[in-house]
Short mmCIF file of C-alpha atoms in Angstrom, two decimals:
data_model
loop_
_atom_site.label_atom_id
_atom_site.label_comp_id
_atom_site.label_asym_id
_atom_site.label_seq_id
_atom_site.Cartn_x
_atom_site.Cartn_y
_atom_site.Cartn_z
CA UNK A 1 -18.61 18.13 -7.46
CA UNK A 2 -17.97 14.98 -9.13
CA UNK A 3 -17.36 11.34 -7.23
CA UNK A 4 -13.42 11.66 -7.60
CA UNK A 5 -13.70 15.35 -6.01
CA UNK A 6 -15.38 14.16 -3.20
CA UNK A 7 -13.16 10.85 -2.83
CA UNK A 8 -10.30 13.85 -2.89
CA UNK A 9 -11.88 15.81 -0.40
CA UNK A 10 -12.40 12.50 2.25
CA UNK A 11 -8.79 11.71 1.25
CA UNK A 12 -7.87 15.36 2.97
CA UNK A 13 -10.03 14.94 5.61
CA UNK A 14 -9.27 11.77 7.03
CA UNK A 15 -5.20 12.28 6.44
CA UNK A 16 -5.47 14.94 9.13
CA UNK A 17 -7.65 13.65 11.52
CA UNK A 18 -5.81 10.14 11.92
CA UNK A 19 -3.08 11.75 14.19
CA UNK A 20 -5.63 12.38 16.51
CA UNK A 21 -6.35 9.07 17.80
CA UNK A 22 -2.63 9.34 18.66
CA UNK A 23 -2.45 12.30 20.23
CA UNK A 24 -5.62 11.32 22.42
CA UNK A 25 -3.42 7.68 23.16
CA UNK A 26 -0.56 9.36 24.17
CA UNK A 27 -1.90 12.12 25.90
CA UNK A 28 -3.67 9.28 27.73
CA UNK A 29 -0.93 6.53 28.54
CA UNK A 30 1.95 8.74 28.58
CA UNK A 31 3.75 5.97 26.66
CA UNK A 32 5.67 6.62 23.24
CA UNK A 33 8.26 3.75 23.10
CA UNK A 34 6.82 1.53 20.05
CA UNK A 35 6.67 4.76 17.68
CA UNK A 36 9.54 5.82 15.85
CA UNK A 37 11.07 9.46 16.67
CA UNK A 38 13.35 9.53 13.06
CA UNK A 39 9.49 9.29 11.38
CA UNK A 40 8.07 11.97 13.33
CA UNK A 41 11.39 14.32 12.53
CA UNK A 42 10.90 13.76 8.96
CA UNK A 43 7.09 13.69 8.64
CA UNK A 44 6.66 17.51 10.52
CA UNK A 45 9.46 18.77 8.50
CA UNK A 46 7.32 16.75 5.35
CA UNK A 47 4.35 18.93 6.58
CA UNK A 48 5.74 21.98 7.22
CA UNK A 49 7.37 22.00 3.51
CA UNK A 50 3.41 20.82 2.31
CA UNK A 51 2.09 24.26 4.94
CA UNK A 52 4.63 26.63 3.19
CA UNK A 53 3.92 24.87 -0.86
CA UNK A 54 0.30 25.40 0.67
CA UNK A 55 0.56 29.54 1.42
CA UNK A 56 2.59 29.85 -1.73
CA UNK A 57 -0.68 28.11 -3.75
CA UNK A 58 -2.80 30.21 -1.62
CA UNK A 59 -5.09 26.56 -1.39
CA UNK A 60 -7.35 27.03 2.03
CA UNK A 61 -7.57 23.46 2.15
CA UNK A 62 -3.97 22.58 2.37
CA UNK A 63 -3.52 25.28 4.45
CA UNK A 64 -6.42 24.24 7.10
CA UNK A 65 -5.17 20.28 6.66
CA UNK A 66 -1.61 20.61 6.59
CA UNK A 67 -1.79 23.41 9.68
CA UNK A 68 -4.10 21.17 11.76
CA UNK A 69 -1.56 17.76 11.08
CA UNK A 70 1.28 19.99 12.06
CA UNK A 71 -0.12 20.90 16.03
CA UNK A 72 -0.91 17.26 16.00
CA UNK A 73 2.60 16.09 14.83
CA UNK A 74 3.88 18.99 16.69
CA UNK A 75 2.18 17.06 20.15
CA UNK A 76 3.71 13.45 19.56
CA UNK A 77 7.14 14.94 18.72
CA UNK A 78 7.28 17.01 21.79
CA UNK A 79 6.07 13.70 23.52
CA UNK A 80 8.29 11.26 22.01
CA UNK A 81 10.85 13.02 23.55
CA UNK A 82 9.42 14.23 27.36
CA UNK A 83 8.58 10.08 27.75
CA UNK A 84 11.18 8.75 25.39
CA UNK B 1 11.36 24.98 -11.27
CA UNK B 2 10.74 27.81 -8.72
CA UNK B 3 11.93 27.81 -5.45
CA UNK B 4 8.61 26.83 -4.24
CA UNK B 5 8.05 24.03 -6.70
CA UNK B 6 11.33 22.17 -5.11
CA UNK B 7 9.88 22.97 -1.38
CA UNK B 8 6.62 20.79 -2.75
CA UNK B 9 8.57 17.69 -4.60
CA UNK B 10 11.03 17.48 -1.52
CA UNK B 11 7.49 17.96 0.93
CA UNK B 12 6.38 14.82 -0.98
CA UNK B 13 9.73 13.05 -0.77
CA UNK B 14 9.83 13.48 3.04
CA UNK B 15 6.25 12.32 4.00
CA UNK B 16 6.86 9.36 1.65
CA UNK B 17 9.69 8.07 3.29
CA UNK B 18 8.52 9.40 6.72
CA UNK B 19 7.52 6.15 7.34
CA UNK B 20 10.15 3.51 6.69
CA UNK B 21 12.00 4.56 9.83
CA UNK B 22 8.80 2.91 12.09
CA UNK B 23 8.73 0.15 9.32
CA UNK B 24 12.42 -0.73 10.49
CA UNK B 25 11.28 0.02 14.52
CA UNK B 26 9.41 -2.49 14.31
CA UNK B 27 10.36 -5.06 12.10
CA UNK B 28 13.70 -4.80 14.77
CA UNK B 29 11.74 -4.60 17.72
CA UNK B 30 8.34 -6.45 17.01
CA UNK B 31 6.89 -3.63 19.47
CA UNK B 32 3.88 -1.67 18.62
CA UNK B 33 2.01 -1.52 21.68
CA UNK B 34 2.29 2.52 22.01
CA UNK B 35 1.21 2.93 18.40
CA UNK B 36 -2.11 3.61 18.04
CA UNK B 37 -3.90 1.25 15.88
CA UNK B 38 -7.18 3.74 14.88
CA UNK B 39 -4.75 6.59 13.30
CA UNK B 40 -3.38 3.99 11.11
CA UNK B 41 -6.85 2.47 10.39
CA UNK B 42 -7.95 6.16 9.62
CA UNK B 43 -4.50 7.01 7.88
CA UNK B 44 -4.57 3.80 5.36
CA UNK B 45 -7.83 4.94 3.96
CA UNK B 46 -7.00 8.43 3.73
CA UNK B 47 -3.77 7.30 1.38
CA UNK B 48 -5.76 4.23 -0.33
CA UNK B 49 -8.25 7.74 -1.23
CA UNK B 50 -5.38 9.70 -2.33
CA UNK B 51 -3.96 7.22 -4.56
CA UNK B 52 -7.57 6.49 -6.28
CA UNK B 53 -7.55 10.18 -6.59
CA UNK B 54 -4.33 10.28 -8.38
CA UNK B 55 -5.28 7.69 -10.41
CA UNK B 56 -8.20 9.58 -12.11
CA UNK B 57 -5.92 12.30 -11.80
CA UNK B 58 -3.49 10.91 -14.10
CA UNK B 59 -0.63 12.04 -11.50
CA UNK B 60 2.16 10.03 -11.64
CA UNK B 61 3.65 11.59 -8.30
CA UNK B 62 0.92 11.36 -6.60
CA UNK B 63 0.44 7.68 -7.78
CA UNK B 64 3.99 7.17 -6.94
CA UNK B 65 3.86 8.38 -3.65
CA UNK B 66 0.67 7.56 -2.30
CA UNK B 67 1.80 3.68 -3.23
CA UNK B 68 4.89 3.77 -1.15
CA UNK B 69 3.13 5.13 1.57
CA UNK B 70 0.64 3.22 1.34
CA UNK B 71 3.18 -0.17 1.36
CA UNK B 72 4.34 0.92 4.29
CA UNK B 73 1.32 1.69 6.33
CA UNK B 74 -0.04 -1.69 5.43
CA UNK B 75 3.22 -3.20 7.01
CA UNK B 76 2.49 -0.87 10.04
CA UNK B 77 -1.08 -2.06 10.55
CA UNK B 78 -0.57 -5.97 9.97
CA UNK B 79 2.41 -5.95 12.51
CA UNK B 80 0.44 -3.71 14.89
CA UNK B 81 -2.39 -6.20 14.77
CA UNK B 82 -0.29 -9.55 15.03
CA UNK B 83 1.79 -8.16 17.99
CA UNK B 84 -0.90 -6.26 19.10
#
């Protein structure tokens, strides 16, 4: 695995785990009034298109990634609008 | 193009522009406090890796996209720290 592979690989890894500080904030202050429910709509639908490109590929990583940022954009969406 | 080939090039589309909508929030509201600022810490690396990626790459959509996004998360963060 060269340098760009691994850069590649980080790239993947911290995309999907930088909802969860989010979801953790939310979860925790039951506040969602600053973030934008029009970029949530767009970026799950965005994600779910990425899932689906993802099975069709048969790529496990995109798969993993793209299924784990969906729960987590999943969470804030359903949020956004419980404490909108 | 296949059918899934569009899904992916309109998957990119959407989680390109996913984020203009909270680039407008809050250049109308100057609000950010429910944002948190650690997923867009975390998410600004991931796409600064992505694009570097897609430079060696040699992929002009990801180079195209990963530069939008990143524009706008860049935005996101400096407003969330200077109305933090």
């Amino acid at each position: 695995m060269n340098i760009f592979e691994v850069l590649g690989y980080l790239a993947a890894i911290l995309t999907t785990i930088s909802f969860l500080p989010q979801v953790f904030k939310i979860y925790k202050t039951k506040e969602t009034k600053s973030i934008s429910l029009s970029m949530y709509i767009v970026l799950t639908i965005g994600i779910l298109l990425w899932l689906i490109y993802g099975i069709h590929l048969k790529s496990l990583p995109m798969i993993l990634a793209n299924s784990i940022t969906l729960i987590s954009l999943i969470y804030i969406l359903l949020m956004k609008v419980k404490y909108k």
